[in-house]
Short mmCIF file of C-alpha atoms in Angstrom, two decimals:
data_model
loop_
_atom_site.label_atom_id
_atom_site.label_comp_id
_atom_site.label_asym_id
_atom_site.label_seq_id
_atom_site.Cartn_x
_atom_site.Cartn_y
_atom_site.Cartn_z
CA MET A 11 141.78 -153.13 79.83
CA SER A 12 140.70 -150.58 82.04
CA SER A 13 142.63 -148.03 80.52
CA HIS A 14 141.49 -145.11 82.24
CA LEU A 15 141.37 -147.33 85.76
CA PHE A 16 145.06 -147.59 85.19
CA SER A 17 146.19 -144.55 84.12
CA PRO A 18 148.66 -142.48 86.36
CA ILE A 19 147.49 -139.19 88.48
CA THR A 20 149.85 -137.06 90.16
CA LEU A 21 147.77 -135.78 93.72
CA GLY A 22 149.53 -132.59 95.39
CA SER A 23 152.99 -134.68 96.22
CA LEU A 24 151.31 -137.69 95.61
CA THR A 25 151.86 -139.51 92.05
CA LEU A 26 149.88 -142.85 91.70
CA PRO A 27 149.91 -145.67 89.22
CA ASN A 28 146.11 -146.02 89.06
CA ARG A 29 143.09 -143.96 89.73
CA ILE A 30 141.79 -146.04 92.79
CA ILE A 31 141.50 -145.47 96.41
CA MET A 32 140.53 -147.62 99.14
CA GLY A 33 138.66 -145.66 100.72
CA SER A 34 138.25 -145.19 104.69
CA MET A 35 136.49 -147.62 106.91
CA HIS A 36 135.58 -148.33 110.17
CA THR A 37 136.56 -151.63 111.25
CA GLY A 38 135.85 -152.56 114.99
CA LEU A 39 139.70 -153.19 115.46
CA ASP A 40 140.51 -149.96 117.81
CA HIS A 41 138.43 -152.31 120.87
CA SER A 42 140.53 -155.06 119.92
CA GLU A 43 143.63 -156.57 122.08
CA ASP A 44 145.99 -155.66 119.43
CA PRO A 45 144.54 -152.81 117.44
CA PHE A 46 147.52 -152.08 115.74
CA GLY A 47 149.48 -155.15 114.82
CA ARG A 48 145.52 -156.25 113.70
CA LEU A 49 145.17 -153.28 111.53
CA ALA A 50 148.56 -153.25 110.39
CA ALA A 51 147.95 -157.12 108.91
CA PHE A 52 144.77 -155.62 107.53
CA TYR A 53 145.73 -152.84 105.58
CA LYS A 54 149.09 -155.06 104.60
CA GLU A 55 147.14 -157.39 102.63
CA ARG A 56 145.35 -154.59 100.80
CA ALA A 57 148.79 -152.97 99.98
CA ASP A 58 150.27 -156.69 98.43
CA GLY A 59 147.01 -156.37 96.68
CA GLY A 60 148.04 -153.30 94.38
CA VAL A 61 146.41 -150.97 96.31
CA SER A 62 148.52 -147.58 95.87
CA LEU A 63 146.95 -145.37 97.84
CA MET A 64 144.58 -146.29 101.21
CA VAL A 65 142.61 -144.31 103.60
CA THR A 66 142.41 -145.20 107.60
CA GLY A 67 139.19 -145.27 109.69
CA GLY A 68 138.95 -142.00 111.50
CA VAL A 69 141.12 -140.64 113.85
CA SER A 70 139.79 -138.37 116.08
CA PRO A 71 142.14 -135.00 117.01
CA ASN A 72 140.81 -134.79 120.54
CA GLU A 73 138.61 -136.44 123.54
CA GLN A 74 135.43 -134.82 122.66
CA GLY A 75 135.71 -135.75 118.81
CA LEU A 76 135.88 -139.54 119.85
CA ILE A 77 132.95 -141.47 117.94
CA SER A 78 132.78 -143.62 121.04
CA PRO A 79 134.73 -144.41 124.38
CA GLY A 80 138.04 -146.63 123.18
CA ALA A 81 138.04 -145.42 119.83
CA MET A 82 141.37 -144.25 117.68
CA LYS A 83 142.56 -141.38 118.49
CA LEU A 84 146.37 -139.81 117.91
CA THR A 85 146.60 -136.51 120.06
CA ASP A 86 150.34 -137.10 121.81
CA ALA A 87 153.76 -138.13 120.83
CA GLU A 88 153.85 -141.13 122.77
CA GLN A 89 151.18 -142.84 120.39
CA ILE A 90 153.21 -142.36 117.44
CA GLU A 91 155.18 -145.53 117.63
CA ASP A 92 151.74 -147.66 117.77
CA TYR A 93 150.94 -146.08 114.54
CA LYS A 94 153.94 -146.77 112.86
CA ILE A 95 153.26 -150.05 113.03
CA ILE A 96 150.92 -149.45 110.44
CA THR A 97 152.58 -146.63 107.93
CA ASN A 98 155.79 -149.17 108.31
CA ALA A 99 153.84 -152.07 107.09
CA VAL A 100 151.99 -150.77 103.77
CA HIS A 101 154.89 -148.87 103.30
CA GLU A 102 157.07 -151.84 102.74
CA SER A 103 154.53 -153.26 100.42
CA GLY A 104 155.23 -150.23 97.87
CA SER A 105 151.70 -148.49 98.99
CA LYS A 106 150.81 -145.07 100.60
CA ILE A 107 148.61 -144.56 103.48
CA ILE A 108 146.73 -141.09 104.52
CA MET A 109 145.56 -141.06 107.69
CA GLN A 110 141.45 -139.73 108.45
CA ILE A 111 141.04 -136.88 110.81
CA LEU A 112 137.22 -137.55 111.94
CA HIS A 113 135.94 -135.52 114.90
CA ALA A 114 132.52 -136.85 115.71
CA GLY A 115 130.97 -133.61 116.95
CA ARG A 116 126.99 -134.60 117.76
CA TYR A 117 127.23 -138.32 116.48
CA ALA A 118 129.92 -138.91 119.34
CA LYS A 119 128.43 -141.68 121.32
CA GLN A 120 129.84 -140.15 124.91
CA GLU A 121 128.10 -137.68 127.30
CA ASP A 122 130.97 -134.85 126.24
CA LEU A 123 130.43 -133.77 123.28
CA VAL A 124 130.76 -130.43 121.14
CA ALA A 125 128.95 -129.33 117.83
CA PRO A 126 128.43 -125.69 116.61
CA SER A 127 124.81 -125.64 118.19
CA ALA A 128 123.23 -127.36 120.88
CA ILE A 129 120.89 -129.40 119.07
CA ARG A 130 120.75 -133.63 119.40
CA SER A 131 121.14 -135.56 116.45
CA PRO A 132 117.85 -138.13 116.03
CA ILE A 133 120.47 -141.26 116.08
CA ASN A 134 122.25 -140.16 119.39
CA GLN A 135 120.85 -139.97 122.76
CA PHE A 136 123.26 -137.22 124.03
CA GLU A 137 122.62 -133.70 123.23
CA PRO A 138 125.73 -131.51 122.38
CA LYS A 139 126.77 -128.30 123.90
CA ALA A 140 127.33 -125.97 121.42
CA MET A 141 131.54 -124.78 121.09
CA THR A 142 132.61 -121.63 122.51
CA GLN A 143 134.92 -119.37 120.39
CA GLN A 144 137.66 -120.99 122.55
CA ASP A 145 136.40 -124.46 121.87
CA ILE A 146 136.90 -123.64 118.43
CA GLN A 147 140.26 -122.31 118.61
CA ARG A 148 141.32 -125.15 120.58
CA THR A 149 139.64 -127.52 118.35
CA ILE A 150 141.41 -126.17 115.31
CA ASP A 151 144.92 -126.47 117.26
CA ASP A 152 144.00 -130.15 117.91
CA PHE A 153 143.56 -130.53 114.15
CA VAL A 154 147.11 -128.63 113.32
CA HIS A 155 148.53 -131.13 116.08
CA CYS A 156 146.94 -133.99 115.04
CA ALA A 157 148.04 -133.89 111.34
CA TYR A 158 151.61 -132.98 112.71
CA LEU A 159 151.42 -136.14 114.84
CA ALA A 160 150.49 -138.23 111.54
CA GLU A 161 152.97 -136.89 109.62
CA GLN A 162 155.90 -137.76 112.39
CA ALA A 163 154.18 -141.48 112.18
CA GLY A 164 154.88 -141.50 108.58
CA PHE A 165 151.32 -141.37 106.78
CA ASP A 166 151.72 -139.76 103.76
CA GLY A 167 148.96 -137.29 104.01
CA ILE A 168 145.52 -137.01 105.68
CA GLU A 169 142.17 -136.77 105.11
CA LEU A 170 139.52 -134.30 106.80
CA LEU A 171 136.62 -135.80 106.59
CA GLY A 172 133.56 -133.12 106.21
CA SER A 173 130.30 -135.30 105.13
CA GLU A 174 128.03 -137.80 106.47
CA GLY A 175 127.23 -135.30 109.02
CA TYR A 176 130.36 -134.95 111.36
CA CYS A 177 131.68 -132.10 112.90
CA LEU A 178 132.96 -130.29 109.90
CA ASN A 179 129.81 -130.89 108.17
CA GLU A 180 127.99 -129.67 111.03
CA PHE A 181 129.93 -126.20 110.43
CA THR A 182 128.66 -125.99 107.12
CA ALA A 183 125.31 -127.17 106.97
CA LEU A 184 122.37 -124.74 108.31
CA ARG A 185 120.49 -128.01 109.91
CA THR A 186 123.36 -127.93 112.66
CA ASN A 187 124.75 -124.25 112.56
CA HIS A 188 122.27 -121.87 113.84
CA ARG A 189 125.47 -119.44 115.31
CA THR A 190 124.80 -115.64 114.88
CA ASP A 191 128.48 -115.22 115.14
CA GLU A 192 131.65 -115.11 112.54
CA TRP A 193 131.29 -119.09 112.41
CA GLY A 194 127.79 -119.07 111.66
CA GLY A 195 124.85 -117.70 109.01
CA SER A 196 126.61 -117.29 105.25
CA LEU A 197 128.38 -120.13 103.88
CA GLU A 198 131.44 -118.15 103.72
CA ASN A 199 130.84 -117.69 107.68
CA ARG A 200 129.53 -121.30 108.05
CA ALA A 201 132.93 -122.66 105.81
CA ARG A 202 134.99 -121.12 108.04
CA PHE A 203 135.72 -123.33 110.33
CA PRO A 204 137.09 -125.85 108.02
CA LEU A 205 138.73 -123.80 106.09
CA GLU A 206 140.52 -122.24 108.81
CA ILE A 207 141.64 -125.57 109.98
CA ILE A 208 143.29 -126.38 106.45
CA HIS A 209 144.87 -123.10 106.60
CA ALA A 210 146.72 -123.69 109.71
CA ILE A 211 147.76 -127.64 108.72
CA ARG A 212 149.44 -125.69 105.57
CA ARG A 213 150.75 -122.97 107.85
CA LYS A 214 152.32 -125.98 110.29
CA LEU A 215 153.27 -128.34 107.68
CA GLY A 216 153.94 -126.55 104.28
CA PRO A 217 152.62 -126.61 100.54
CA ARG A 218 153.78 -130.19 100.20
CA PHE A 219 151.99 -132.42 102.49
CA PHE A 220 149.05 -134.34 101.09
CA ILE A 221 145.44 -133.02 102.28
CA GLN A 222 142.46 -134.57 100.53
CA TYR A 223 139.23 -133.05 101.92
CA ARG A 224 135.80 -135.21 101.85
CA MET A 225 132.48 -133.01 101.65
CA SER A 226 129.20 -133.51 101.54
CA VAL A 227 127.89 -132.90 97.79
CA LEU A 228 124.09 -134.72 98.57
CA GLU A 229 123.13 -134.39 102.08
CA LEU A 230 120.10 -136.24 101.77
CA VAL A 231 118.40 -134.18 105.02
CA GLU A 232 116.30 -131.29 105.52
CA GLY A 233 118.43 -127.91 105.79
CA GLY A 234 120.97 -129.48 103.52
CA TRP A 235 122.77 -127.72 101.28
CA ASN A 236 122.11 -127.45 97.46
CA ILE A 237 124.31 -128.69 94.70
CA GLU A 238 125.49 -124.43 93.74
CA GLU A 239 125.98 -124.34 97.20
CA ALA A 240 128.57 -127.26 97.07
CA GLN A 241 129.86 -126.55 94.12
CA GLN A 242 130.83 -123.11 96.02
CA PHE A 243 132.40 -124.62 98.95
CA ALA A 244 134.63 -127.15 96.69
CA GLN A 245 136.25 -123.98 95.11
CA LEU A 246 136.30 -122.59 98.78
CA LEU A 247 138.60 -125.80 99.35
CA GLU A 248 140.59 -125.60 96.43
CA SER A 249 141.30 -121.54 96.88
CA ALA A 250 142.35 -123.38 100.68
CA GLY A 251 144.90 -125.50 98.85
CA ILE A 252 143.42 -128.95 98.86
CA ASP A 253 145.20 -131.35 96.67
CA LEU A 254 141.64 -133.39 96.21
CA ILE A 255 138.26 -133.42 96.79
CA ASN A 256 136.52 -136.99 97.68
CA THR A 257 132.76 -136.75 97.43
CA GLY A 258 130.26 -137.83 100.35
CA ILE A 259 126.71 -138.90 99.90
CA GLY A 260 124.36 -138.51 102.78
CA TRP A 261 124.22 -138.12 106.36
CA HIS A 262 124.31 -140.86 109.10
CA GLU A 263 121.03 -139.63 110.06
CA SER A 264 119.19 -139.68 106.36
CA SER A 265 116.53 -141.98 105.93
CA ILE A 266 117.38 -142.40 102.61
CA PRO A 267 119.93 -145.16 101.39
CA THR A 268 123.40 -144.61 99.87
CA ILE A 269 124.95 -147.53 100.02
CA ALA A 270 122.58 -150.36 100.34
CA MET A 271 121.49 -153.19 97.82
CA GLN A 272 119.42 -151.67 96.21
CA VAL A 273 120.39 -148.66 95.28
CA PRO A 274 121.87 -148.52 91.95
CA ARG A 275 125.89 -148.97 91.36
CA ALA A 276 127.29 -145.38 90.74
CA ALA A 277 123.99 -143.51 91.45
CA PHE A 278 125.82 -140.53 92.71
CA SER A 279 128.58 -140.15 90.22
CA TRP A 280 126.85 -137.50 88.29
CA ALA A 281 126.57 -135.37 91.94
CA THR A 282 130.56 -135.77 91.95
CA ASN A 283 130.85 -134.41 88.78
CA LYS A 284 129.00 -131.25 89.15
CA ILE A 285 131.77 -130.76 91.74
CA LYS A 286 134.26 -131.83 89.10
CA GLN A 287 132.67 -128.95 86.92
CA ALA A 288 133.22 -126.68 89.57
CA VAL A 289 136.88 -126.45 90.51
CA ASN A 290 140.39 -127.35 88.63
CA ILE A 291 141.60 -130.08 91.44
CA PRO A 292 141.03 -133.78 91.23
CA VAL A 293 137.78 -135.27 92.22
CA ALA A 294 136.83 -138.80 93.43
CA ALA A 295 133.52 -140.37 93.10
CA ALA A 296 132.33 -143.29 95.96
CA ASN A 297 129.38 -144.88 97.11
CA ARG A 298 127.93 -148.55 95.54
CA ILE A 299 131.25 -148.63 92.86
CA ASN A 300 132.20 -152.16 93.09
CA THR A 301 132.99 -153.43 89.92
CA VAL A 302 135.77 -152.49 87.58
CA ASP A 303 133.57 -152.19 84.81
CA VAL A 304 131.51 -149.43 86.93
CA ALA A 305 134.54 -147.54 87.98
CA GLU A 306 136.15 -147.34 84.21
CA LYS A 307 133.06 -146.15 83.14
CA ILE A 308 132.87 -143.13 85.82
CA ILE A 309 136.57 -142.10 84.63
CA GLN A 310 136.00 -143.05 81.16
CA ARG A 311 132.86 -140.40 80.83
CA GLY A 312 134.43 -137.52 83.01
CA ASP A 313 132.12 -138.20 86.21
CA ALA A 314 135.28 -137.72 88.38
CA ASP A 315 139.14 -138.28 87.84
CA LEU A 316 139.79 -141.00 90.50
CA VAL A 317 137.17 -143.54 92.32
CA TYR A 318 136.98 -144.45 96.23
CA LEU A 319 136.30 -147.79 97.15
CA SER A 320 135.77 -149.29 100.59
CA ARG A 321 134.05 -152.15 100.59
CA PRO A 322 134.86 -153.76 97.61
CA PHE A 323 138.29 -154.31 99.40
CA LEU A 324 136.65 -156.16 102.30
CA ALA A 325 135.50 -158.63 100.11
CA ASP A 326 138.55 -158.67 98.07
CA PRO A 327 142.12 -157.77 98.79
CA GLU A 328 143.24 -158.60 95.38
CA PHE A 329 140.76 -156.19 93.54
CA VAL A 330 143.43 -154.44 92.12
CA ASN A 331 145.93 -156.34 91.21
CA LYS A 332 142.97 -158.99 89.43
CA ALA A 333 141.97 -155.90 87.64
CA GLN A 334 145.26 -154.95 86.07
CA GLU A 335 146.22 -158.38 85.42
CA GLN A 336 142.35 -158.95 83.37
CA ARG A 337 140.93 -161.34 85.75
CA THR A 338 137.89 -159.16 86.84
CA ASN A 339 136.19 -162.71 86.79
CA ASP A 340 138.48 -163.84 89.86
CA ILE A 341 137.07 -160.80 91.75
CA ASN A 342 135.05 -161.62 94.80
CA THR A 343 132.17 -158.64 94.68
CA CYS A 344 131.20 -156.75 97.21
CA ILE A 345 127.40 -157.24 97.51
CA ALA A 346 126.33 -154.40 99.17
CA CYS A 347 124.46 -156.39 102.09
CA ASN A 348 126.13 -154.71 105.17
CA GLN A 349 124.85 -157.75 106.94
CA SER A 350 129.20 -158.18 108.81
CA CYS A 351 130.49 -154.94 108.35
CA LEU A 352 127.68 -152.17 109.12
CA ASP A 353 125.55 -154.39 111.37
CA HIS A 354 128.72 -155.33 112.89
CA LEU A 355 129.99 -151.96 113.79
CA PHE A 356 126.51 -150.89 114.86
CA ASN A 357 126.50 -154.17 117.63
CA PHE A 358 130.12 -152.98 118.43
CA LYS A 359 131.40 -156.29 116.92
CA THR A 360 134.29 -156.46 115.02
CA VAL A 361 133.61 -155.63 111.06
CA SER A 362 133.71 -158.44 108.72
CA CYS A 363 132.52 -159.35 105.59
CA LEU A 364 129.57 -161.64 104.33
CA VAL A 365 131.55 -163.12 100.87
CA ASN A 366 135.08 -163.18 102.56
CA PRO A 367 134.96 -163.91 106.40
CA ARG A 368 139.04 -163.30 107.39
CA ALA A 369 138.14 -159.02 106.25
CA CYS A 370 139.93 -157.27 109.68
CA HIS A 371 140.79 -161.19 110.90
CA GLU A 372 143.79 -161.70 108.63
CA THR A 373 145.77 -162.00 112.18
CA ILE A 374 143.39 -164.60 113.42
CA MET A 375 142.21 -166.45 110.45
CA PRO A 376 145.57 -166.56 108.19
CA ALA A 377 145.63 -167.94 104.61
CA LEU A 378 145.41 -171.53 104.66
CA PRO A 379 148.63 -173.58 103.75
CA LYS A 380 149.02 -176.15 101.28
CA THR A 381 148.83 -179.79 102.82
CA ALA A 382 151.45 -182.30 102.72
CA SER A 383 149.07 -184.68 102.78
CA PRO A 384 146.04 -184.31 100.59
CA ARG A 385 142.64 -186.13 101.09
CA ASN A 386 139.71 -187.20 99.20
CA ILE A 387 136.85 -185.07 100.93
CA ALA A 388 133.14 -185.40 99.72
CA VAL A 389 131.29 -182.35 100.22
CA ILE A 390 127.23 -182.16 100.81
CA GLY A 391 125.26 -179.13 99.61
CA ALA A 392 126.57 -176.56 97.32
CA GLY A 393 125.50 -174.04 99.27
CA ALA A 394 127.62 -170.77 99.90
CA ALA A 395 128.93 -172.56 103.13
CA GLY A 396 129.65 -176.28 101.09
CA LEU A 397 130.67 -173.73 98.32
CA SER A 398 133.26 -171.92 100.04
CA PHE A 399 134.67 -174.83 101.85
CA ALA A 400 135.26 -176.54 98.71
CA ILE A 401 136.81 -173.60 97.32
CA GLU A 402 139.19 -173.03 100.12
CA ALA A 403 139.96 -176.87 100.61
CA LYS A 404 140.91 -177.56 97.08
CA LYS A 405 143.09 -174.08 97.01
CA MET A 406 145.20 -176.61 99.59
CA GLY A 407 145.26 -179.07 97.42
CA HIS A 408 142.87 -181.74 98.72
CA HIS A 409 140.61 -183.59 96.21
CA ILE A 410 137.07 -182.34 96.32
CA THR A 411 133.61 -183.52 95.07
CA LEU A 412 130.68 -181.50 95.44
CA TYR A 413 127.36 -182.96 95.75
CA ASP A 414 124.19 -181.06 95.81
CA ALA A 415 120.53 -182.51 94.98
CA ASN A 416 119.76 -179.52 92.56
CA GLU A 417 120.92 -179.06 89.31
CA ASP A 418 122.37 -175.45 90.03
CA ILE A 419 124.83 -174.25 92.88
CA GLY A 420 123.56 -171.56 95.51
CA GLY A 421 121.24 -173.62 97.70
CA GLN A 422 119.08 -170.47 99.22
CA LEU A 423 121.46 -168.13 97.37
CA LEU A 424 118.89 -168.90 94.55
CA TYR A 425 115.96 -167.74 96.26
CA ALA A 426 118.00 -164.27 97.68
CA ARG A 427 118.82 -163.26 94.29
CA LYS A 428 114.84 -163.06 93.68
CA VAL A 429 113.68 -160.80 96.09
CA PRO A 430 113.56 -157.73 94.66
CA GLY A 431 116.81 -155.27 95.26
CA LYS A 432 118.47 -158.11 96.42
CA GLU A 433 119.86 -158.60 92.71
CA GLU A 434 123.66 -158.22 93.96
CA PHE A 435 123.44 -162.06 95.55
CA ASP A 436 124.36 -163.25 91.74
CA GLU A 437 127.71 -161.47 91.82
CA LEU A 438 128.25 -164.05 94.24
CA LEU A 439 127.23 -167.00 92.20
CA ARG A 440 128.63 -165.71 89.40
CA TYR A 441 132.30 -166.32 91.59
CA PHE A 442 131.48 -169.55 92.93
CA ARG A 443 130.96 -170.61 89.63
CA VAL A 444 134.18 -169.04 88.42
CA MET A 445 135.90 -170.48 91.07
CA ILE A 446 134.70 -173.82 90.61
CA GLU A 447 135.56 -174.02 87.02
CA LYS A 448 138.84 -172.36 87.45
CA TYR A 449 139.69 -174.80 90.13
CA GLN A 450 137.83 -177.83 88.50
CA ILE A 451 136.14 -179.52 91.36
CA ASP A 452 134.12 -182.39 90.67
CA LEU A 453 130.15 -181.37 90.49
CA HIS A 454 127.59 -183.95 90.87
#
């Protein structure tokens, strides 16, 4: 039993039964025909799977902050009812959900973008306009209004995205903040923008409104801050009244991988530990935490108070329930391939998952019902497709016989797993073997 992972914790006004947070993910569903209905189904399935606290994908507080045209935003009271579709679905399943407020800054894929300084990102064709004093104050007001609307829509709090090189992070980093006024220069000045936002939200919504901040710990770019500066900023966040610090690693423009398959599991929890040592509020670790054992060890050794998992909930919505019921072998592990999540997103497609195609398609690919007319089905080939079909058909009640010419299952996966840095494919093979045994599928 994962005793540390499943111990309760209080975060400001929220009390959670475990230490697992479902982290923010861009899903691409904001561009679908029924974005709120599909997002509600996506989050509800994870809530039913045992998630106690989840974070939405990024929602912009104004037009200039949109990550791309048509992306999610919450700027007007008329939008509240749409977002209630999501919060009601999650609350009906007994879970809590907070909204991530994301101002894209110079990462915005649109022409009307702003940043602390007029410095173009190497991964964006558009150059931002440097924010004026009026722009800064208006943006602070927009963040506050967005947080207020989120509360009215039923969200249990917010996460301010201040990592990965987005707008709040651009203010705190010398790399992107070349200002010479009170918003640039010293760390105190560079931190002023996010801190003013926090203070203003607290004044508007009070001390019990839950706020967590995702801060950049290791920026992995030239001109990024060091651990000591990150610790100082964390202390400023604590003084401003943040309830939880969530630790982000790397900027999107960094050439150093942070979530790819070749990155060791929990590779950056040591950096989270540095932040935890500097503050007296809870801290969450993120990046390449994909198994119960890895998550438990992070909490056990004191690197963090909570773990922040995102892609593992694409792979298996039942991750928490299975872990709590000591069915960890039944968990369909995220293998960090990024082929159907990030690759789809960058190509403006709806996100899915290589090991769970239903992810983000819950209303289009509903769970298959039990059949009233079982059939005898022969499946030829025990590669990924054959194995997936055999398992799903068996769950429906059909009689399955699986044939393969090789002695071992897996097909091309047996070759993929041998590529250096691709060893996580072993997890997919492990899962298939467990399911074949669990459902007693005849294999020849």
